[in-house]
Tab-separated table of C-alpha atoms (C1' of nucleotides) in Angstrom:
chain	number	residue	atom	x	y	z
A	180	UNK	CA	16.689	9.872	-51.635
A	181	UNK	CA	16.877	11.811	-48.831
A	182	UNK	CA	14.444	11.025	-45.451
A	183	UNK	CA	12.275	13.051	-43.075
A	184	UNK	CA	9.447	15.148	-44.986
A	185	UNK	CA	6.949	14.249	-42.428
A	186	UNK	CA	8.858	16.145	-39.743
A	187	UNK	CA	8.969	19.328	-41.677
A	188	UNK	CA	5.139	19.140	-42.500
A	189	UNK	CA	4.118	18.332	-38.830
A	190	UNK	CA	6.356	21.187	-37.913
A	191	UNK	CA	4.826	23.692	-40.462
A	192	UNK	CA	1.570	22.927	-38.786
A	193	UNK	CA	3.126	23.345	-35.269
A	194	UNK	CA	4.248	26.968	-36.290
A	195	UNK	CA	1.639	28.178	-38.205
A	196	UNK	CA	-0.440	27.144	-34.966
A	197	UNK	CA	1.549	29.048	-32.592
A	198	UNK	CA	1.409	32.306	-35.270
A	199	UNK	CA	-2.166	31.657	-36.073
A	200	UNK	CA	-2.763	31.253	-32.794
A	201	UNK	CA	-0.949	34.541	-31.732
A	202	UNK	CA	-2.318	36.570	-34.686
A	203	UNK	CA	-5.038	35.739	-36.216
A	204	UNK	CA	-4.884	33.311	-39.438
A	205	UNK	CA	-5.510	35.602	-42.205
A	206	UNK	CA	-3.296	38.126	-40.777
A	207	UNK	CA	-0.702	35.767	-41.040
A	208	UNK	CA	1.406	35.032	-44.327
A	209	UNK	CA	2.885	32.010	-45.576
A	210	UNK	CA	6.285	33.725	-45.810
A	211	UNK	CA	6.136	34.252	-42.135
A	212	UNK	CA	5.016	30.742	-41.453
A	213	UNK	CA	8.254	29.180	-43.674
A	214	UNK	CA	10.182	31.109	-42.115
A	215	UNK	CA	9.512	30.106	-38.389
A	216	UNK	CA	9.268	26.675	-39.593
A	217	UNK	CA	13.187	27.385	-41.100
A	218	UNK	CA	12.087	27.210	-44.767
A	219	UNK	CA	10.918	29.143	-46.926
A	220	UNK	CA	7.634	29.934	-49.140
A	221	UNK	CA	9.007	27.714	-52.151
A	222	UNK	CA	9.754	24.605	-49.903
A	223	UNK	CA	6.298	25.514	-47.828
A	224	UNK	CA	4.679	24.863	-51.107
A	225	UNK	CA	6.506	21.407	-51.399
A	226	UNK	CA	4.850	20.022	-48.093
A	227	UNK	CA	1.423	21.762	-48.317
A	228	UNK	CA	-0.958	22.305	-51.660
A	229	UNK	CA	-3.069	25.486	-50.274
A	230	UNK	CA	-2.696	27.716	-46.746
A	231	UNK	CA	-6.212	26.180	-46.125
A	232	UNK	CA	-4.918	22.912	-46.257
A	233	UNK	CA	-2.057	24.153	-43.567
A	234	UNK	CA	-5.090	25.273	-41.628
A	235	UNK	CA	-6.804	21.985	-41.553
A	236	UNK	CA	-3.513	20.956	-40.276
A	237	UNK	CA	-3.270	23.042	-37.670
A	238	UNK	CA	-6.770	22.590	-36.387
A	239	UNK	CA	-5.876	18.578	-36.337
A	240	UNK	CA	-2.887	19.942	-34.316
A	241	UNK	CA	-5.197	21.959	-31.940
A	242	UNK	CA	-7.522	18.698	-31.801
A	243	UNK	CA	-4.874	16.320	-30.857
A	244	UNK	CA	-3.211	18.312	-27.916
A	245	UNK	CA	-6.934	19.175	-26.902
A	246	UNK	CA	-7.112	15.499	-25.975
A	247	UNK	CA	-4.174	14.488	-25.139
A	248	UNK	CA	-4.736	17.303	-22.416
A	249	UNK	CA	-8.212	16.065	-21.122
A	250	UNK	CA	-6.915	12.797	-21.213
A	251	UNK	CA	-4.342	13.183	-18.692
A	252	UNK	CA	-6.269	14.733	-16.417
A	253	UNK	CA	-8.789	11.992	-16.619
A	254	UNK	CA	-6.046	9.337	-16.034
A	255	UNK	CA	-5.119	11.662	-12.530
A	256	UNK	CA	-8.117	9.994	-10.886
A	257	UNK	CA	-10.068	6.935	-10.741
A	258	UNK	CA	-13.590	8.683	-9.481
A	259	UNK	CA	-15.893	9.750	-11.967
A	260	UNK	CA	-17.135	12.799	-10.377
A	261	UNK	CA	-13.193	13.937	-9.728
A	262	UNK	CA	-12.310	13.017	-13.254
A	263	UNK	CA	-15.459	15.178	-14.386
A	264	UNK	CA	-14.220	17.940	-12.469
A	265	UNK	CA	-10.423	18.056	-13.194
A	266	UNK	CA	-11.491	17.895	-17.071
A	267	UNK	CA	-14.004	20.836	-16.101
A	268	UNK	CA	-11.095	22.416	-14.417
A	269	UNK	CA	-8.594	22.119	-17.193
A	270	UNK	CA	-11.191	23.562	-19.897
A	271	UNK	CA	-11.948	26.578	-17.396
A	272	UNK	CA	-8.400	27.145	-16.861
A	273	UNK	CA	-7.544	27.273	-20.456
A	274	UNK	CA	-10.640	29.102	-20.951
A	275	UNK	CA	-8.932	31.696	-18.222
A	276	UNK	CA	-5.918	31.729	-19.340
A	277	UNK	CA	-4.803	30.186	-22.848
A	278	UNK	CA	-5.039	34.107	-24.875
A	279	UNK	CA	-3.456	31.890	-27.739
A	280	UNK	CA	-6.089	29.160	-27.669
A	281	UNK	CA	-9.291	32.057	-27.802
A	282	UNK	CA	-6.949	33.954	-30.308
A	283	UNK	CA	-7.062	30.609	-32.734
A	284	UNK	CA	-10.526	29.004	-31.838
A	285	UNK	CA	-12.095	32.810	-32.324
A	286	UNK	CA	-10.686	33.062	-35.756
A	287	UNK	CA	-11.539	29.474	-36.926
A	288	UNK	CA	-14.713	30.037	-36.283
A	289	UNK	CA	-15.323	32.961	-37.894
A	290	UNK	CA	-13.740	31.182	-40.862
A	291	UNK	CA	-16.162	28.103	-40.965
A	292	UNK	CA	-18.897	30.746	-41.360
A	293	UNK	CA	-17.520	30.649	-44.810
A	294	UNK	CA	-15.591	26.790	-44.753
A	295	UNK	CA	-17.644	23.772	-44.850
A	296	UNK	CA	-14.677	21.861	-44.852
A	297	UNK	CA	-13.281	23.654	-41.556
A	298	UNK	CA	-16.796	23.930	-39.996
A	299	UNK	CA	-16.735	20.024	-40.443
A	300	UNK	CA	-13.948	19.164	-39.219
A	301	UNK	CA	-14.917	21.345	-35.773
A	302	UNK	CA	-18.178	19.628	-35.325
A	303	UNK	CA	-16.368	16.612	-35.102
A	304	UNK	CA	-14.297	17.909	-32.540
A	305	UNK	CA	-17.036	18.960	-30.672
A	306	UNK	CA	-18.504	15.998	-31.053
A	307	UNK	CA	-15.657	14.066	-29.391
A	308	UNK	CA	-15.335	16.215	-26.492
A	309	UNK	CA	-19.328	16.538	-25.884
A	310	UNK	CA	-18.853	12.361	-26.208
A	311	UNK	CA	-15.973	12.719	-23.683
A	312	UNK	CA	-17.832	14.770	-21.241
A	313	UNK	CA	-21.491	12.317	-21.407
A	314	UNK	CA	-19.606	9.482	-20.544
A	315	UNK	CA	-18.048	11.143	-17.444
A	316	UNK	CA	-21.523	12.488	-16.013
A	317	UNK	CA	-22.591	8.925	-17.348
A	318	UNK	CA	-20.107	7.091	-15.093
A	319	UNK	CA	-20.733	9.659	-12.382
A	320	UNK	CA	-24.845	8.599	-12.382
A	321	UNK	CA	-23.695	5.148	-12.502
A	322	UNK	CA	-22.037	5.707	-9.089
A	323	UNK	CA	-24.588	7.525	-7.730
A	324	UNK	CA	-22.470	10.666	-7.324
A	325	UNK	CA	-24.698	12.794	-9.806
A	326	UNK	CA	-28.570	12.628	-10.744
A	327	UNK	CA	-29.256	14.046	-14.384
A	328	UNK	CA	-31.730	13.037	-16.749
A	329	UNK	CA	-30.388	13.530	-19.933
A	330	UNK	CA	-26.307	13.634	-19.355
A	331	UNK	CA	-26.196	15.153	-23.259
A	332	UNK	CA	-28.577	17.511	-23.227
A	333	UNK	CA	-27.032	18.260	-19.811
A	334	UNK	CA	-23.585	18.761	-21.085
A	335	UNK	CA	-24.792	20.714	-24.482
A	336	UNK	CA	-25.515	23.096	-22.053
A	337	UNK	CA	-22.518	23.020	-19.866
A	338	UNK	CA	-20.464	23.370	-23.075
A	339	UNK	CA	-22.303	26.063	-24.413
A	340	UNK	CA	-21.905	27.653	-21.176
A	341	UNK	CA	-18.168	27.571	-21.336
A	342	UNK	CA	-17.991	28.714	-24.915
A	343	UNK	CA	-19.596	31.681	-23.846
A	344	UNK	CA	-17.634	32.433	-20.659
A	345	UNK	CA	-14.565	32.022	-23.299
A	346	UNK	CA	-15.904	34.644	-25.503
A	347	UNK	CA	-17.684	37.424	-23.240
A	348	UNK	CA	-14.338	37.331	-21.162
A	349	UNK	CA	-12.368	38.811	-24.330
A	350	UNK	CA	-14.765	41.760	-23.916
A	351	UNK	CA	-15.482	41.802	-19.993
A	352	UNK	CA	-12.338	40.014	-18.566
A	353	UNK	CA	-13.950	40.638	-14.979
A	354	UNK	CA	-16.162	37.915	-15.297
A	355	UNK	CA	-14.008	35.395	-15.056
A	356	UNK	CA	-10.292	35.969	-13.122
A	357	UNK	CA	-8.060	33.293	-12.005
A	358	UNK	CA	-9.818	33.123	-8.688
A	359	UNK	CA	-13.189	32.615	-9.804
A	360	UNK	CA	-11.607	29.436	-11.365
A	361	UNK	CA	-13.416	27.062	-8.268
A	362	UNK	CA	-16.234	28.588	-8.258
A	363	UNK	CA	-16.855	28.530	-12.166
A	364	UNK	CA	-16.033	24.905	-12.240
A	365	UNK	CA	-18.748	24.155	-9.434
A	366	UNK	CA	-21.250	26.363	-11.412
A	367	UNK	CA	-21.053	24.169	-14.227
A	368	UNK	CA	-21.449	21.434	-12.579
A	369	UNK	CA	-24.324	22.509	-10.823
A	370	UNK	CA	-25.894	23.562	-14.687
A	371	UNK	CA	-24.939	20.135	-15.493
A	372	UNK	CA	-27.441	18.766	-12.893
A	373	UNK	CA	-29.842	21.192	-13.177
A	374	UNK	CA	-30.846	22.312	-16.915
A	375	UNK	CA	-32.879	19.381	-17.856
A	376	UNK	CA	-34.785	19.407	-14.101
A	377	UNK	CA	-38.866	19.012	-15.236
A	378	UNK	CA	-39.885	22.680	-16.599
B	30	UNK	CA	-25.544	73.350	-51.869
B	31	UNK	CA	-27.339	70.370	-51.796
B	32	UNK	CA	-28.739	68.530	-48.574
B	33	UNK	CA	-29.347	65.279	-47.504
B	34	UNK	CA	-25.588	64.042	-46.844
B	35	UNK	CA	-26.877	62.526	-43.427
B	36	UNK	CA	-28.961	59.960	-45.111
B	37	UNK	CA	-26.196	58.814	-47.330
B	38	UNK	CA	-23.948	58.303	-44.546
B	39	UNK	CA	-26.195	55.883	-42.419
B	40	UNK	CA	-27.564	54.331	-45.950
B	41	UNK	CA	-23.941	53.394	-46.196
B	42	UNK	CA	-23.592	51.983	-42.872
B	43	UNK	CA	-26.712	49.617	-43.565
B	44	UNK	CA	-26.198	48.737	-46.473
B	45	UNK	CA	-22.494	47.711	-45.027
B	46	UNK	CA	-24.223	45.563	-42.040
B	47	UNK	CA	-26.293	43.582	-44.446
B	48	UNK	CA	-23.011	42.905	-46.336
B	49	UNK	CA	-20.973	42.112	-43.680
B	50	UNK	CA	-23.682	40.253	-42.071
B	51	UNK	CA	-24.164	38.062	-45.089
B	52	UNK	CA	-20.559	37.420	-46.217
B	53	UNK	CA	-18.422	38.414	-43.508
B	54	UNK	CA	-16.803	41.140	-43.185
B	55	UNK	CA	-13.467	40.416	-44.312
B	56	UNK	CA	-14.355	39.504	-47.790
B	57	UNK	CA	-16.717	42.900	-48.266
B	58	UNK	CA	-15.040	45.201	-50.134
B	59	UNK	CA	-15.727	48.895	-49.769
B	60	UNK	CA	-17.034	48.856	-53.571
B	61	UNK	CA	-19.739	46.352	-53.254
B	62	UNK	CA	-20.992	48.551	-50.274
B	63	UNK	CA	-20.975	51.025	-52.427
B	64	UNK	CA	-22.546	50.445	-55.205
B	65	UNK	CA	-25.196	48.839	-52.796
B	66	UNK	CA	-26.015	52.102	-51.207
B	67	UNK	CA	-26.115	53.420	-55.162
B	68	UNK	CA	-22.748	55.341	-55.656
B	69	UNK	CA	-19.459	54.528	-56.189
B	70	UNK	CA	-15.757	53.929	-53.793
B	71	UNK	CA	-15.335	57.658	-54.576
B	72	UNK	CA	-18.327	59.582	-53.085
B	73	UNK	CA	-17.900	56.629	-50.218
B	74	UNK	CA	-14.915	58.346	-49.186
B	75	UNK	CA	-16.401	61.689	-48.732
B	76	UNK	CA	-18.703	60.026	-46.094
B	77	UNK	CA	-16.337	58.148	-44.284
B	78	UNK	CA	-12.359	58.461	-44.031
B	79	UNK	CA	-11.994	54.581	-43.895
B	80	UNK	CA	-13.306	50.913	-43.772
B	81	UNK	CA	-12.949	50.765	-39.914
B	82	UNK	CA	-14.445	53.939	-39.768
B	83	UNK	CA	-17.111	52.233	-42.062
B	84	UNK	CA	-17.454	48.833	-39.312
B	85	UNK	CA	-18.132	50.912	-36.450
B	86	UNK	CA	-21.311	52.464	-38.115
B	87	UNK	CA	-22.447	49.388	-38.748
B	88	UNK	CA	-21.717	48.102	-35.485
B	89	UNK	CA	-23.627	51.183	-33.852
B	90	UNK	CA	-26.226	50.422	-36.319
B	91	UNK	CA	-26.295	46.776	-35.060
B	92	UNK	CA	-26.480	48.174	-31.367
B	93	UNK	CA	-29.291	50.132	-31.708
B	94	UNK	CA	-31.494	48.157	-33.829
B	95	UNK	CA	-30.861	45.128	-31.239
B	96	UNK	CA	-31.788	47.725	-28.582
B	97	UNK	CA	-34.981	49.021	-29.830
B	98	UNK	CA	-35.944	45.372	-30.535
B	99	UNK	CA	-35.598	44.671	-26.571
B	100	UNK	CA	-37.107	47.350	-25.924
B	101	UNK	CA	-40.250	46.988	-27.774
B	102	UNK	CA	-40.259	43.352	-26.537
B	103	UNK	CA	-40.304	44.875	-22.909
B	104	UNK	CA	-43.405	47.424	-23.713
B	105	UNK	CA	-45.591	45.194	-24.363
B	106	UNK	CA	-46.087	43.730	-21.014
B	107	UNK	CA	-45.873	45.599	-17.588
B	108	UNK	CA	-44.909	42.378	-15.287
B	109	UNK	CA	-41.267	42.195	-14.856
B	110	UNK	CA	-40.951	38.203	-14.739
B	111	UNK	CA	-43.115	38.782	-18.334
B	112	UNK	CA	-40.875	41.105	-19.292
B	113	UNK	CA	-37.683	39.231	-19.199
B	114	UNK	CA	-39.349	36.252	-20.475
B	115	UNK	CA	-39.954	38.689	-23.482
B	116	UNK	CA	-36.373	39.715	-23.616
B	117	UNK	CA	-35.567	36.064	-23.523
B	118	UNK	CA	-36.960	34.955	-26.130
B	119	UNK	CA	-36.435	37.427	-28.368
B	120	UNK	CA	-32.491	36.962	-27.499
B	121	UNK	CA	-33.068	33.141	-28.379
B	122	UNK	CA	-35.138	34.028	-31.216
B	123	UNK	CA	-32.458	35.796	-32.935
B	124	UNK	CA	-29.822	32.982	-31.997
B	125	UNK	CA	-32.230	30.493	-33.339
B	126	UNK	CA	-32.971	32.436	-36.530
B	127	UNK	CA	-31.055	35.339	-37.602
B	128	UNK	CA	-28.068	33.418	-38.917
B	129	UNK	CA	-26.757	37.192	-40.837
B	130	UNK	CA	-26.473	38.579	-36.380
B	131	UNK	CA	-24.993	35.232	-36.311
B	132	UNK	CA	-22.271	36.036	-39.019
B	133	UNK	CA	-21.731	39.588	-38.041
B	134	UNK	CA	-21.079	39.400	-34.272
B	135	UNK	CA	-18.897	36.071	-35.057
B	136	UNK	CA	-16.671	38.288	-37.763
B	137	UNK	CA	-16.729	41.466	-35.168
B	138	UNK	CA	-15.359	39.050	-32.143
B	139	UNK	CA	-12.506	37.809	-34.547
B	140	UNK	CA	-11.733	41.545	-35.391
B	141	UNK	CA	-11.843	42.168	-31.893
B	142	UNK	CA	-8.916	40.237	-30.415
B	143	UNK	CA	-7.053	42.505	-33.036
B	144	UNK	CA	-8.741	45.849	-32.792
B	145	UNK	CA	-8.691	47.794	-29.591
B	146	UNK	CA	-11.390	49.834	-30.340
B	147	UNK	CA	-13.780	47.938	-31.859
B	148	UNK	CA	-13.538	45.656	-28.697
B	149	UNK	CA	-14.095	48.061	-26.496
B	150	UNK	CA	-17.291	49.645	-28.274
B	151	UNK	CA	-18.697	46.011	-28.190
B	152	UNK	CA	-18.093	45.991	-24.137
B	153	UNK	CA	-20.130	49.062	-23.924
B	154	UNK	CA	-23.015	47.657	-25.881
B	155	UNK	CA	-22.667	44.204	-23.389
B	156	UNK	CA	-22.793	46.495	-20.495
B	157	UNK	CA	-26.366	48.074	-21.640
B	158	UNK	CA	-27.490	44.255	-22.337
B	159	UNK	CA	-26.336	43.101	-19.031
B	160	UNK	CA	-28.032	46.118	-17.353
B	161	UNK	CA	-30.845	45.818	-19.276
B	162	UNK	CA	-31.222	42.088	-17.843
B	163	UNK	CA	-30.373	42.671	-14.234
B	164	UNK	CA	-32.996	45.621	-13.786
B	165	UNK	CA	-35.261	43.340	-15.223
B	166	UNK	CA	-34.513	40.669	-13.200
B	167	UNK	CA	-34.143	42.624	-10.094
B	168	UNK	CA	-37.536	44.012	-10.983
B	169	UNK	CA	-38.950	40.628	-10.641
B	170	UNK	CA	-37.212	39.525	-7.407
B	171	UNK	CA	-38.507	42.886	-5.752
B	172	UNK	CA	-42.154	41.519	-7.276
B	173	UNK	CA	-41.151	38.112	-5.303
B	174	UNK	CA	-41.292	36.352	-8.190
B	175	UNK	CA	-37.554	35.067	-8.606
B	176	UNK	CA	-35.295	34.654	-5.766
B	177	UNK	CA	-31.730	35.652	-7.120
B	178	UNK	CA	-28.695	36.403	-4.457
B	179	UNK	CA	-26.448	38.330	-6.943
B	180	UNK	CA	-28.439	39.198	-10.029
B	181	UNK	CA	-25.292	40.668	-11.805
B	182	UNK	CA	-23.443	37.512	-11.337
B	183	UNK	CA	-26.556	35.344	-12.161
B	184	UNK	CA	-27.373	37.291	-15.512
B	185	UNK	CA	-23.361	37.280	-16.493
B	186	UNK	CA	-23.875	33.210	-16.545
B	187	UNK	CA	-27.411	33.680	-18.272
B	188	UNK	CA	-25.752	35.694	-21.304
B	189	UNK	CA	-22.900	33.484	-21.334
B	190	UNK	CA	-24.775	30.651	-22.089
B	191	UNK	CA	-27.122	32.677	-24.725
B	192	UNK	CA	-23.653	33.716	-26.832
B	193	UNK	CA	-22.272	29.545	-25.950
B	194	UNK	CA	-25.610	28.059	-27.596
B	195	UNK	CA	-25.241	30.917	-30.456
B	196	UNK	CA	-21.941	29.439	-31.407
B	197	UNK	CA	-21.968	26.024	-31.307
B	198	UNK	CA	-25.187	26.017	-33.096
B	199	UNK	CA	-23.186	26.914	-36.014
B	200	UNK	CA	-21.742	23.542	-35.778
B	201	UNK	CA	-24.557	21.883	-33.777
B	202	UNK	CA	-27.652	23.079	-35.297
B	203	UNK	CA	-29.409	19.903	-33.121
B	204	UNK	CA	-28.973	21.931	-29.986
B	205	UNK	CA	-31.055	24.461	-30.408
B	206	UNK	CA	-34.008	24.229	-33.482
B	207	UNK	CA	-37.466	26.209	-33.267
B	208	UNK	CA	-39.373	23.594	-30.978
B	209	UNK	CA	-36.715	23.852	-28.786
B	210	UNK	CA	-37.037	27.223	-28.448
B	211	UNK	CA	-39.302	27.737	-25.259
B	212	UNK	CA	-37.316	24.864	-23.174
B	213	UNK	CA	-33.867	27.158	-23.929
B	214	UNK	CA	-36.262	29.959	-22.780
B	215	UNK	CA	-36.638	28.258	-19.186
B	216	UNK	CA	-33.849	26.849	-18.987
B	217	UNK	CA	-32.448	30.071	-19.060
B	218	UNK	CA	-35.193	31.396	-16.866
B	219	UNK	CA	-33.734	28.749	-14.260
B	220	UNK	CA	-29.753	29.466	-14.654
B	221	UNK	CA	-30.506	33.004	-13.669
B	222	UNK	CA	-32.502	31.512	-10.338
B	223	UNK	CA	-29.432	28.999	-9.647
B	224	UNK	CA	-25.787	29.640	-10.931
B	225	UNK	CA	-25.661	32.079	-7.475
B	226	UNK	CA	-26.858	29.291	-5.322
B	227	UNK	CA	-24.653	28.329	-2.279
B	228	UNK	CA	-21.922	26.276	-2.931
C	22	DC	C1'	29.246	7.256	-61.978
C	23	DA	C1'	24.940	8.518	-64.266
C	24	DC	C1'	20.356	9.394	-62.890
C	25	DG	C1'	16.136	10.033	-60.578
C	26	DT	C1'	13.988	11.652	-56.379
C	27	DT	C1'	13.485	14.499	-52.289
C	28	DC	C1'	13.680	18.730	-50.369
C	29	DC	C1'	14.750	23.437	-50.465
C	30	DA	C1'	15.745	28.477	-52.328
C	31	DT	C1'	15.162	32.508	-55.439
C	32	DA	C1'	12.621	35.150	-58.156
C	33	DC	C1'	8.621	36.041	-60.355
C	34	DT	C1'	3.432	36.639	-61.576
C	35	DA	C1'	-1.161	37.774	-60.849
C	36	DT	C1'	-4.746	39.534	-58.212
C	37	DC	C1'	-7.188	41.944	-54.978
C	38	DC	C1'	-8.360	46.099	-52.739
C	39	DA	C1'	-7.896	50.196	-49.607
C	40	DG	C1'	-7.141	54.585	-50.348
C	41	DT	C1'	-6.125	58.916	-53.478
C	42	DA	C1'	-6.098	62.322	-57.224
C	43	DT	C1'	-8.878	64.773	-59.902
C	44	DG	C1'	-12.648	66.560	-62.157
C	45	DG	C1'	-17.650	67.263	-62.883
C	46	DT	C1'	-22.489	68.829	-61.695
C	47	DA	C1'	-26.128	70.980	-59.332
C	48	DA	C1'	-27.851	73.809	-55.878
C	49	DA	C1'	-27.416	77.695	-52.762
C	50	DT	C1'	-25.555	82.357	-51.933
C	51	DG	C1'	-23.995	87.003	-52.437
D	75	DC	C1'	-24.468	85.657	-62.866
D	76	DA	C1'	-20.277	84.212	-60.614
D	77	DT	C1'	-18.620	81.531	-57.086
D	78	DT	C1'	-18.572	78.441	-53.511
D	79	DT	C1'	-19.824	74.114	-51.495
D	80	DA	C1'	-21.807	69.443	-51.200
D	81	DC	C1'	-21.839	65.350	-53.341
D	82	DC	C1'	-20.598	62.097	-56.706
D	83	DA	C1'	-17.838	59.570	-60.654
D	84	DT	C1'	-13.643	57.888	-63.078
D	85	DA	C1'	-9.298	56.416	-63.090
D	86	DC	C1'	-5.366	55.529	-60.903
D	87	DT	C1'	-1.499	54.050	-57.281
D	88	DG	C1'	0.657	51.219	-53.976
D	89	DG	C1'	1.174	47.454	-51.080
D	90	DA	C1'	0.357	42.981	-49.647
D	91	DT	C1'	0.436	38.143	-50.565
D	92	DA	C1'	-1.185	33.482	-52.489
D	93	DG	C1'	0.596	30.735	-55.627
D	94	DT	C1'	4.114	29.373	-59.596
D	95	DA	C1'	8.293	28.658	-62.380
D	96	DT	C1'	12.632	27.228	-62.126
D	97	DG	C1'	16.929	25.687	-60.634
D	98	DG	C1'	20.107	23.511	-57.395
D	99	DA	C1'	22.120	20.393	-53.810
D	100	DA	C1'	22.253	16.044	-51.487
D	101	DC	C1'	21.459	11.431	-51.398
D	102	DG	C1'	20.175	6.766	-52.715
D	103	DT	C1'	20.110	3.308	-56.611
D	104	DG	C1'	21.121	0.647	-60.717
DNA sequence: CACGTTCCATACTATCCAGTATGGTAAATG
DNA sequence: CATTTACCATACTGGATAGTATGGAACGTG
């Protein structure tokens, strides 16, 4: 018996990622998704039960390079407050400049409006990342570098913040060019220190 | 001949927003619209020439009930700080508790990244928002009672964070329920008063 | 070497739905 | 009253595509 299914399947999700991602997901077919993958629709249909089931894997494909990301910018410092701000700058810059990632993110949420599976699976995402970015302004308070009260409620708002950048730049691209990219990343951190100041 | 064709048409385009707004638009067909509005796909097609042509009624419906809303909010107080306190709220208000905006402006930013002019009709109706909330605000630094360098700039970061805490709600409902509603209110109040602060 | 299993291809079905073709009815108009 | 026009219904077409049925090749195993 022959080896190497998992390959194929992790590839299928790699492709229908990038086309998704390009696209839009339902505007995408499986025949096209086979066929970038080198396969076709009967074979798809070997690896994968349902095209939701190749979207769950391509969200866990999203996920995973999501972190992997963050992580090595993290591991490019040892200071807390540096660390904070090169992941702050990496999720700007992607924010700036990754069409593909606001192409696929856009449409998956739209979808989970109607998917309790896929809506599931991105709160959990969120909540590792919103886990990811407490214990950075955590470790930052620890060394004295920032002062915030409640580092989640603090960083709920920071990531809301950049969600929105993310989407009002698809409609007014001005507010937010390459070389605002500093300056947006010290905003945030200044939101991050300042939402939860006494009312 | 008979009369009254003008009600028909924006009948249709309501009754389409409610769909849309409840199921997404995507999975609304054209006769469930209209047998909502009371006729059938054929008389539909004598009052519009397609489905798109269909979406942006009920966008421009969309636009100006959200318009008149704010604008009613507005008339009922004559300070300017009051006024976009007002504004506020009612902007958090609906992101708190009109999941069916929720839906609909999540399905017409998916359709966006695809559709040219959809997109662009959206940017118009952010530019009157925006406008909206920098004459009020500049109204209310001219009555000394916020201090804001670059009100365009401050209000861009203001909104951004209104559509960021709209979204991830949908995953996150924690970060924004009812009692939470006034402390999003300042906290907004106090992004417009510092994103422009000196670096 | 027979045989089962893995992996893939071809060809098909079934369904959904936007859009069209066509005809009917009632009111206004000359 | 005849005819036109506005508005609506019924019934159909065409295209796209998710999913299935089926068969075949290659390879390991007894």
């Amino acid at each position: 018996m022959p080896v190497c299914a998992p390959q194929m399947r992790s590839k299928l999700a790699r492709c229908a990622y990038k086309l998704f991602a390009k696209k839009g997901i339902r505007s995408v077919n499986l025949d096209e998704v086979a066929a970038a993958a080198g396969v076709t629709k009967g074979s798809f249909y070997w690896h994968y039960k349902s095209k939701k089931e190749l979207l769950h894997a391509a969200c866990a494909y999203y996920y995973r390079r999501w972190q992997q990301r963050a992580r090595a910018e993290i591991a490019r410092d040892d200071d807390p407050l540096k660390q904070l701000e090169r992941v702050l700058r990496f999720s700007v810059q992607s924010c700036l400049f990754d069409r593909e990632s606001r192409v696929f993110t856009t449409e998956v949420f739209a979808l989970s409006l109607q998917d309790k599976e896929i809506r599931a699976g991105w709160a959990r995402f969120y909540d590792t990342v919103r886990e990811l970015f407490v214990g950075l302004v955590q470790a930052a308070c620890d060394n004295d570098q920032l002062q915030v009260v409640d580092p989640r409620r603090a960083v709920d708002w920071m990531l809301a913040t950049i969600e929105g950048i993310k989407q009002r730049a698809a409609f007014e691209p001005e507010i937010c060019t390459p070389d605002q990219r500093e300056a947006t990343v010290q905003g945030l951190l200044r939101i991050v220190g300042l939402v939860d100041a006494p009312t």
